[in-house]
Coordinates of C-alpha atoms and ligand atoms in Angstrom, one line a residue:
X1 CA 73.9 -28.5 17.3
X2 CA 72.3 -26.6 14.6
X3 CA 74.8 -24.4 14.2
X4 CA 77.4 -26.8 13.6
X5 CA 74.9 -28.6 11.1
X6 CA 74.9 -25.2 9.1
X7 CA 78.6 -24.4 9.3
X8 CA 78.7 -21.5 11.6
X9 CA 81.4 -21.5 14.5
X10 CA 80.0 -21.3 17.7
X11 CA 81.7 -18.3 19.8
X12 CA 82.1 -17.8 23.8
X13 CA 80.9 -14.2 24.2
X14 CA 81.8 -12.5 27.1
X15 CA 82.1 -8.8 25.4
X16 CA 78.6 -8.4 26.7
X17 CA 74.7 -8.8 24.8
X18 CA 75.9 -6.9 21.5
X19 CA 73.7 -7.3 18.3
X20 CA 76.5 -7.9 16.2
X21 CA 78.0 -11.1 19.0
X22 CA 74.1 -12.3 18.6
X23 CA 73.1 -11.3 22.2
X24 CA 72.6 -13.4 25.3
X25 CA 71.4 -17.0 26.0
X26 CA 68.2 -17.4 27.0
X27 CA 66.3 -19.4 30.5
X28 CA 64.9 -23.0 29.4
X29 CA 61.7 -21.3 31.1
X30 CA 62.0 -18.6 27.9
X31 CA 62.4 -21.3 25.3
X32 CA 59.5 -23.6 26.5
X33 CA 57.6 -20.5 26.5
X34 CA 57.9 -19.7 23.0
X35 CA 57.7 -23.3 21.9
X36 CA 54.4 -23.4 23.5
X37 CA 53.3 -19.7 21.8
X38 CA 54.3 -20.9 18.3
X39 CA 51.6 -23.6 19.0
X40 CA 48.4 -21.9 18.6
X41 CA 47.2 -18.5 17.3
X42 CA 45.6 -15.2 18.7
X43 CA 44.3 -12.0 17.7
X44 CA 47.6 -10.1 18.2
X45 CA 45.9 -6.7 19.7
X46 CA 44.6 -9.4 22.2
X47 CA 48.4 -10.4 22.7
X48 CA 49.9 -6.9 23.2
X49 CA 47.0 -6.1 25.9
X50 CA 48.1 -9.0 27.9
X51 CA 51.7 -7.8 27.3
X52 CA 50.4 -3.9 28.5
X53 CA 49.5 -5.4 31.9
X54 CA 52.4 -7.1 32.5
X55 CA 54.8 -4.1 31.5
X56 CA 52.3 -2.3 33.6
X57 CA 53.1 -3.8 36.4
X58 CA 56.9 -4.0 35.7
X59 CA 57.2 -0.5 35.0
X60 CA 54.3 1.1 36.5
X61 CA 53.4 2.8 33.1
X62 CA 50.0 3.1 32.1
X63 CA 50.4 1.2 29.2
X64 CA 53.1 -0.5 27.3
X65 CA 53.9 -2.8 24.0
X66 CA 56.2 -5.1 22.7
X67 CA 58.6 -3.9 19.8
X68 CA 61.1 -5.4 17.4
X69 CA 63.7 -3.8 19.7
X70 CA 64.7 -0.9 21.9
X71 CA 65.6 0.9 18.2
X72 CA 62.0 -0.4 17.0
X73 CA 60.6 1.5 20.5
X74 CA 62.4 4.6 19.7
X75 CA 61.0 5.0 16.2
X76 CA 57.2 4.1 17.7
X77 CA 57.3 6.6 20.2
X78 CA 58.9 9.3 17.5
X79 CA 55.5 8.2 15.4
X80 CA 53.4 8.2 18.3
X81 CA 54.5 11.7 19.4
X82 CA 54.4 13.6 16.0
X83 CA 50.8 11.7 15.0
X84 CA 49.2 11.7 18.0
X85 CA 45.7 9.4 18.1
X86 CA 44.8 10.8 13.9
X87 CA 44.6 8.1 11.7
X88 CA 45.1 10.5 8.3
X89 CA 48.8 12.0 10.1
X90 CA 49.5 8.0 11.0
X91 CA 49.0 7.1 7.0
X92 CA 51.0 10.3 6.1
X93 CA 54.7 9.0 7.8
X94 CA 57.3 9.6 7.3
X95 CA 55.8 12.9 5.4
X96 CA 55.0 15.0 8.3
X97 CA 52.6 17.7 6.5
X98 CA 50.7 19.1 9.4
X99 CA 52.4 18.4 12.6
X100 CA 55.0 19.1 14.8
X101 CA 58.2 16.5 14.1
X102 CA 60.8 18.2 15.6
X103 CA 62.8 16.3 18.7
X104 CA 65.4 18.4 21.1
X105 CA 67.7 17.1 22.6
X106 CA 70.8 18.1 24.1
X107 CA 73.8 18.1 21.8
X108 CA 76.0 15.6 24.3
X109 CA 73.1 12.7 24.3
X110 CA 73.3 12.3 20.5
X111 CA 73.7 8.9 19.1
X112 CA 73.7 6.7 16.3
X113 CA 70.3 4.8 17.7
X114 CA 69.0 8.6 17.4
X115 CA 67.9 7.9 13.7
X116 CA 65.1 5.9 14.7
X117 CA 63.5 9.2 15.3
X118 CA 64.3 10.7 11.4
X119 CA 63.2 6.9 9.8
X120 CA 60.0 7.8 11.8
X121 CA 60.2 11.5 9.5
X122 CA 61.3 13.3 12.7
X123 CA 64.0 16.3 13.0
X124 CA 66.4 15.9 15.5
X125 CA 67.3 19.9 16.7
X126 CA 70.5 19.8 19.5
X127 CA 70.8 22.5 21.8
X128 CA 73.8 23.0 24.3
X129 CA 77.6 23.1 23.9
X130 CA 78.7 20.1 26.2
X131 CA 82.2 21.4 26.5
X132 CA 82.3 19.4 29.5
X133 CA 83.0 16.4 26.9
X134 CA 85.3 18.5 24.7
X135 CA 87.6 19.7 27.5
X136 CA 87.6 23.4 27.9
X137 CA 84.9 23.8 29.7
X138 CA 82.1 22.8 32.8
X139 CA 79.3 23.0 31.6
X140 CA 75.9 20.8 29.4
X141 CA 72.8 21.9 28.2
X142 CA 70.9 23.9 30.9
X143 CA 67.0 23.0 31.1
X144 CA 66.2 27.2 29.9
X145 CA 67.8 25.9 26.7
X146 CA 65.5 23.0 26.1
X147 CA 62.6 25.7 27.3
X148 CA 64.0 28.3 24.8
X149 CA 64.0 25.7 21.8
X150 CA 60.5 24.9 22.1
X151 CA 58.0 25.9 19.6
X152 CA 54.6 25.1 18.0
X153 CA 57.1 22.4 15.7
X154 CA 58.0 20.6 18.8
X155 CA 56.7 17.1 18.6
X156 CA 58.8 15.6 22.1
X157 CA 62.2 16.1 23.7
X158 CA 64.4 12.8 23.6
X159 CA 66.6 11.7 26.4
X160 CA 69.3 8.9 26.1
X161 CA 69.4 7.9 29.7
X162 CA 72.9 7.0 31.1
X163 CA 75.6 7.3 33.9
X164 CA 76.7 10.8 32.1
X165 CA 73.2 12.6 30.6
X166 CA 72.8 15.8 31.0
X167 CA 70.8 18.1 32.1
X168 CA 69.2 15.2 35.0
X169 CA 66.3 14.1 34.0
X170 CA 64.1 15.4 36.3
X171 CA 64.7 18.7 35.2
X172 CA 64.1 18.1 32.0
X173 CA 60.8 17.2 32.9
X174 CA 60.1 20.2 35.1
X175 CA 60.2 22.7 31.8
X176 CA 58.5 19.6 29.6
X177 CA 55.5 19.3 32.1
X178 CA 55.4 23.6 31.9
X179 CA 55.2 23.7 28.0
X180 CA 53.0 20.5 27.7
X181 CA 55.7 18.4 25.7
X182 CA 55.9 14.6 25.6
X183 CA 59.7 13.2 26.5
X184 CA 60.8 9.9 25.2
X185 CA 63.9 8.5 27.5
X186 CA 65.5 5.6 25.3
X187 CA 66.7 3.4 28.4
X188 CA 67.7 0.8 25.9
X189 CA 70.9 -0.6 28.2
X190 CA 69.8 0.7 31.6
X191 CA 69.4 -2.6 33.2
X192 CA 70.4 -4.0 35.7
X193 CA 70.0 -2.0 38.0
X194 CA 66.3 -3.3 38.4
X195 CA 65.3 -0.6 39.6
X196 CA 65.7 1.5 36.5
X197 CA 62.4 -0.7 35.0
X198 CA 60.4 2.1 37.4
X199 CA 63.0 4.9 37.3
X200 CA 62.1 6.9 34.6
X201 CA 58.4 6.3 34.1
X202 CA 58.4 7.5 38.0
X203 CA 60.5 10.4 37.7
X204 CA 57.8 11.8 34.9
X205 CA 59.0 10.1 31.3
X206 CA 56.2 10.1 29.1
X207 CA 57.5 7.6 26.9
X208 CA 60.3 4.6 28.0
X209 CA 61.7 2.3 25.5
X210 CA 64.2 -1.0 26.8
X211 CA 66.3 -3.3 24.6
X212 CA 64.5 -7.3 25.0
X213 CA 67.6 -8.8 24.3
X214 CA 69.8 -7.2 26.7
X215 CA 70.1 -7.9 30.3
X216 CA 66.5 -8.7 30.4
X217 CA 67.2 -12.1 28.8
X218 CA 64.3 -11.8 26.4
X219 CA 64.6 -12.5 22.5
X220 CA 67.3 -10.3 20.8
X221 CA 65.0 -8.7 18.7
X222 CA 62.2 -7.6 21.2
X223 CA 62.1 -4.8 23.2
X224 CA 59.5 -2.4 25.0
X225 CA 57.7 1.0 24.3
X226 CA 56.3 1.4 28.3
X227 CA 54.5 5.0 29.2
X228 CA 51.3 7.2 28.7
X229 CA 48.4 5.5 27.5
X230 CA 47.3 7.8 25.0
X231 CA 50.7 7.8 23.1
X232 CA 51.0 3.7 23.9
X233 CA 48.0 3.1 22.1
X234 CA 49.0 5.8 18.9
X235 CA 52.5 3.5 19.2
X236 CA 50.3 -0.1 18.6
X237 CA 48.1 1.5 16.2
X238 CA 51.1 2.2 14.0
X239 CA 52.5 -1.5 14.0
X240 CA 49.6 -3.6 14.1
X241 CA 48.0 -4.9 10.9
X242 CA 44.7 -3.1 11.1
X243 CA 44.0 -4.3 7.2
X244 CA 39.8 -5.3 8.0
X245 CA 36.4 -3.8 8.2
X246 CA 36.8 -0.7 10.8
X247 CA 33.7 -1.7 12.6
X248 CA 35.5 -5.2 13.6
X249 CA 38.0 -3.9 15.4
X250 CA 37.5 -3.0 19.0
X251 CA 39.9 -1.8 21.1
X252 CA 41.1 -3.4 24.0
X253 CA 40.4 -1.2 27.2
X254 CA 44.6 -1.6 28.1
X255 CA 44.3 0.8 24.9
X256 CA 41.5 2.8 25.0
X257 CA 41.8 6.0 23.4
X258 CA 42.2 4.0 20.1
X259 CA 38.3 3.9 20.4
X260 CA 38.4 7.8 19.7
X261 CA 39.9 8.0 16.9
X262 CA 38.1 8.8 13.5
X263 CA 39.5 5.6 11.4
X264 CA 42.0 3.1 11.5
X265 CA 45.2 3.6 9.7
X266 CA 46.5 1.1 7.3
X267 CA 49.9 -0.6 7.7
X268 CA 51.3 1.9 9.2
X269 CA 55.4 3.3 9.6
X270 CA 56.0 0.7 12.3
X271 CA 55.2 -2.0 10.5
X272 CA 58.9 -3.0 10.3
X273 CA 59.0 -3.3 14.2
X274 CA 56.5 -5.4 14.2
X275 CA 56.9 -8.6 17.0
X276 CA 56.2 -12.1 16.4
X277 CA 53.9 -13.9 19.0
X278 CA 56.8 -16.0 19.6
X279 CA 58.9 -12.8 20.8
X280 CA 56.4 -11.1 22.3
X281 CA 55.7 -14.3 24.8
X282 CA 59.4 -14.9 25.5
X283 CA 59.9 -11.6 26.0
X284 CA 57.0 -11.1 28.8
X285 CA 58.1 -14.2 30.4
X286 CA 61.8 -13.5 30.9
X287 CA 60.5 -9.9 32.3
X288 CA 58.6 -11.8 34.5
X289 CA 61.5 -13.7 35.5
X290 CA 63.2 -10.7 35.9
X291 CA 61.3 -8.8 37.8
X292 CA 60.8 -12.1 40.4
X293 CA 64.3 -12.7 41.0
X294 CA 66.1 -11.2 43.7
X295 CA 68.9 -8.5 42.1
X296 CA 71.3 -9.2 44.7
X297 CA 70.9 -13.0 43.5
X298 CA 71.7 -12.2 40.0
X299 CA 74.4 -10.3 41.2
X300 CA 75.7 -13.3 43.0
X301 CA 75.5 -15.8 39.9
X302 CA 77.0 -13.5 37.6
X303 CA 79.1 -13.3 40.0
X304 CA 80.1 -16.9 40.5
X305 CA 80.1 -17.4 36.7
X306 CA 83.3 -15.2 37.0
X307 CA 85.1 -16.5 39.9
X308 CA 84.8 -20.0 37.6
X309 CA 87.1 -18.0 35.1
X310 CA 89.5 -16.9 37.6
X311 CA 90.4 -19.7 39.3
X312 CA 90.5 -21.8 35.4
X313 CA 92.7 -18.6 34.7
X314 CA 94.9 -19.3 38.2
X315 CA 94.4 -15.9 39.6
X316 CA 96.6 -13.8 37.7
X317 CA 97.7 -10.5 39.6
X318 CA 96.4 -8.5 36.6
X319 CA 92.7 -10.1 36.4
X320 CA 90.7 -8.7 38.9
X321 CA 87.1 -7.7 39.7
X322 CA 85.3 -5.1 40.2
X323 CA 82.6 -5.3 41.9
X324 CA 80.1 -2.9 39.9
X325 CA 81.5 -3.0 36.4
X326 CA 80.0 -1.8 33.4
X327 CA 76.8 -0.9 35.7
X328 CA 75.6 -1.1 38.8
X329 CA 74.6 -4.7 39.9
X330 CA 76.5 -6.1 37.1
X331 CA 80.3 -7.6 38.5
X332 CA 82.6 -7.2 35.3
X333 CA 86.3 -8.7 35.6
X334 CA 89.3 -6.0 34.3
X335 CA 92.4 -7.9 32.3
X336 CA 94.9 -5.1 32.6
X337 CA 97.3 -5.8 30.2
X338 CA 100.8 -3.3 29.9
X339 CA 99.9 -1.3 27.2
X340 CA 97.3 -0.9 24.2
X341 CA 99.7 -3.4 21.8
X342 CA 99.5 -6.1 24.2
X343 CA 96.3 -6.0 24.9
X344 CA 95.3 -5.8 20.8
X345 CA 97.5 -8.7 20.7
X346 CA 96.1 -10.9 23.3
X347 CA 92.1 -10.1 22.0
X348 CA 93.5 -11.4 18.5
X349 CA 94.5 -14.4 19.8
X350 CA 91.5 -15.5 22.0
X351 CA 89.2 -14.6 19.0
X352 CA 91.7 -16.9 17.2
X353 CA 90.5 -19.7 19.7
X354 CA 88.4 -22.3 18.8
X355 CA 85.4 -21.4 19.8
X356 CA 86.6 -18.0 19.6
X357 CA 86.5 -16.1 22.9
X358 CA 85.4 -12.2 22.2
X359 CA 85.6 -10.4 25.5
X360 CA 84.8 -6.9 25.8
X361 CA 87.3 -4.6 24.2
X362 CA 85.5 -1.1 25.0
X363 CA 89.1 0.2 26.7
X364 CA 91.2 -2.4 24.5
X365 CA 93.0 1.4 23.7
X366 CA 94.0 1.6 27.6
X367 CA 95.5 -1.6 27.5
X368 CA 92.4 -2.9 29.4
X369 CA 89.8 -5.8 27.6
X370 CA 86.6 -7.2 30.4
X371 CA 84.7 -9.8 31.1
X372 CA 81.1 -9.7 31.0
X373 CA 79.4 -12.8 32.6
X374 CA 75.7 -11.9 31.2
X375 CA 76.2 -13.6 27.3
X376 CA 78.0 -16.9 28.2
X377 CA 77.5 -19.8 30.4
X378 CA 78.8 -21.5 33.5
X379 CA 79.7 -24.1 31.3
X380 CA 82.3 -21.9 29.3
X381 CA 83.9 -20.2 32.6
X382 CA 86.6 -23.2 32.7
X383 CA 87.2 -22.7 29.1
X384 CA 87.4 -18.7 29.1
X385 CA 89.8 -18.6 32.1
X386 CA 91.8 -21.9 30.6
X387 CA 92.6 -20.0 27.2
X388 CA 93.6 -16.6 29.1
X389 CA 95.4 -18.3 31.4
X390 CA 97.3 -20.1 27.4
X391 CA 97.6 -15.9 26.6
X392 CA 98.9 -15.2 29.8
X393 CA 102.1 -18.2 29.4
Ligands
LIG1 C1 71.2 -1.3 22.3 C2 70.7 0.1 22.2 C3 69.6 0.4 21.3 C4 69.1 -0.7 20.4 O1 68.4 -1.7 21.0 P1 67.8 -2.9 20.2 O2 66.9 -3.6 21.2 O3 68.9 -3.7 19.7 O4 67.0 -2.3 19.1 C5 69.1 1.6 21.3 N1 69.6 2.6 22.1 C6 70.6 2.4 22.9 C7 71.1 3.5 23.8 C8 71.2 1.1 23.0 O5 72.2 0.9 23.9

């Protein structure tokens, strides 16, 4: 295996599709896909409008692209909102003379993946006082406090969609649809469920960007920018290559409004998120596969995956499942161990393993590490439960 060839110790990951663990595996369907992609060329605007329909029909966006990544997404949406469809503001970023760059969000939803916005030349401005998250209080960020931070500088608001985010994001849109003001929901991680492909484009998201490499089983570094044409098409024009005669390009009708604006812009701030045709193909392909298989089926072989680990393990009373784990759809298996010690201890050791075994250690501090069946294989559930069942002795 080529790994071996080049020295690199293959690992057992079932901590989950992190970047820094390399991801997930990907279908034999994916590979052949790209294989056969890395075969011929194309016009690459011709590419993305073939991806547009298919995200289309995934998502039920107008329009949508393929990115670098969910992080890549972010930053193209930030661009598209602040330069809008003017070629002059594209060639500017990250200087934002001229037009709005600020981004509210609520103070509670900030994150690290937030700088995508300020590489773009965004300002991030936080409103509310979670104390909910602090501890002395109730309350988030009411929507009248998105409303009152709103100002001729407002280029979007950005919502990071999860179990917790406040205020709901329907509500958010109520006072974003009022004062005319784009929002841009990074749903990086929100699959499975399935359903959340549709969620937030149909509950009113202008803009919805989704990690490649996570459960959708796509390339690790692809991802998708899914939403309103208009700012799709500003999104793509900031990535592609558009370095030839203006009068030769003609803009796909998937993105249209591109035929309106005055000039083209050079390379512009997204070229680092630009996608290979290779990615871009896998990608579509294991969102088609995704979208086509049943979710309760997936369930059932991620589920199956880890029975295979428990009975390798011999059923200890302290592995157990549950059902909906990390998210909905998605069974996890809990290894409660006594206390925080032990479980540091027993971590150490199966990444000691050879192949090391890195299981997820989100609640490691609780004493508790979990199994996550989407990055590994059936083939390494007899091996995964055979060394924790080595810890457990
Ligand atoms: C994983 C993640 C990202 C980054 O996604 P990539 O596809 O790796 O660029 C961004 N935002 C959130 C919330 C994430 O969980």
């Amino acid at each position: 295996m080529i790994y071996d060839d080049l020295g690199v110790p293959r690992i057992i990951n079932a901590y989950g599709t992190n970047t820094r663990l390399s991801g997930g595996l990907m279908a034999p369907e994916v590979l052949a896909a790209m294989a056969e992609a890395a075969r011929a060329t194309v016009e690459m605007h011709h590419l993305q409008a073939a991806a547009s329909r298919e995200i289309a029909k995934a998502t039920g966006a107008e329009a949508g692209i393929v990115t670098s990544g969910a992080s890549a997404a972010v930053l193209l949406g930030a661009a598209a909102c602040m330069a809008r469809l003017d070629p002059g503001a594209m060639n500017r970023l990250p200087d934002t003379r001229g037009m709005p760059d600020e981004f509210i969000t609520t103070r509670s939803q900030r994150n690290m993946y937030d700088r995508a916005l300020r590489v773009a030349g965004g300002r991030i401005v936080e409103i509310g006082i979670p104390d909910r998250v602090s501890g002395p209080g109730v309350r988030d960020a009411a929507p009248w406090e998105i409303a009152d931070a709103i100002t001729d500088r407002t280029a979007a608001i950005y919502y990071l969609a999860g179990t917790n985010s406040e205020p709901p994001l329907p509500d958010v849109m109520r006072v974003a649809r009022e004062r005319h003001i784009p929002v841009l929901v990074d749903a990086a991680a929100q699959l499975p469920p399935a359903e959340n492909l549709r969620r937030f484009i149909a509950e009113g998201a202008d803009l919805v960007c989704f990690s490649g490499g996570k459960a959708l089983g796509g390339p690790q570094s692809s991802g998708i920018l899914a939403g309103r044409r208009d700012l799709v098409s500003s999104a793509l024009a900031q990535m592609l290559d558009l370095d030839m005669p203006e009068a030769d390009f003609i803009a796909p009708a998937e993105f249209a409004p591109l035929a309106q604006m005055r000039g083209l812009p050079h390379h512009g701030i997204g070229r680092s998120c630009k996608i290979g045709k290779e990615e871009l193909i896998g990608l579509i392909v294991a969102l088609q596969r995704f979208i086509a298989q049943n979710p309760e089926h997936r369930s059932a072989l991620w589920q199956a995956r880890l029975e295979a680990v428990l009975a390798a393990a011999r059923h200890p009373a302290n592995l157990h499942f549950i059902p909906d784990g990390a998210k909905p759809g998605l069974p996890t298996l809990e290894w409660r161990l006594p206390d925080a010690a032990t479980a540091r201890a027993a971590d150490a050791r199966l990444r000691a393993h050879r192949p090391a075994i890195h299981l997820d250690a989100g609640r490691i501090g609780q004493g508790v590490l979990a199994i996550n069946p989407i990055a590994f294989d059936d083939s390494d559930a007899a091996l995964l439960g055979a060394a924790i069942k080595e810890c457990l002795a």
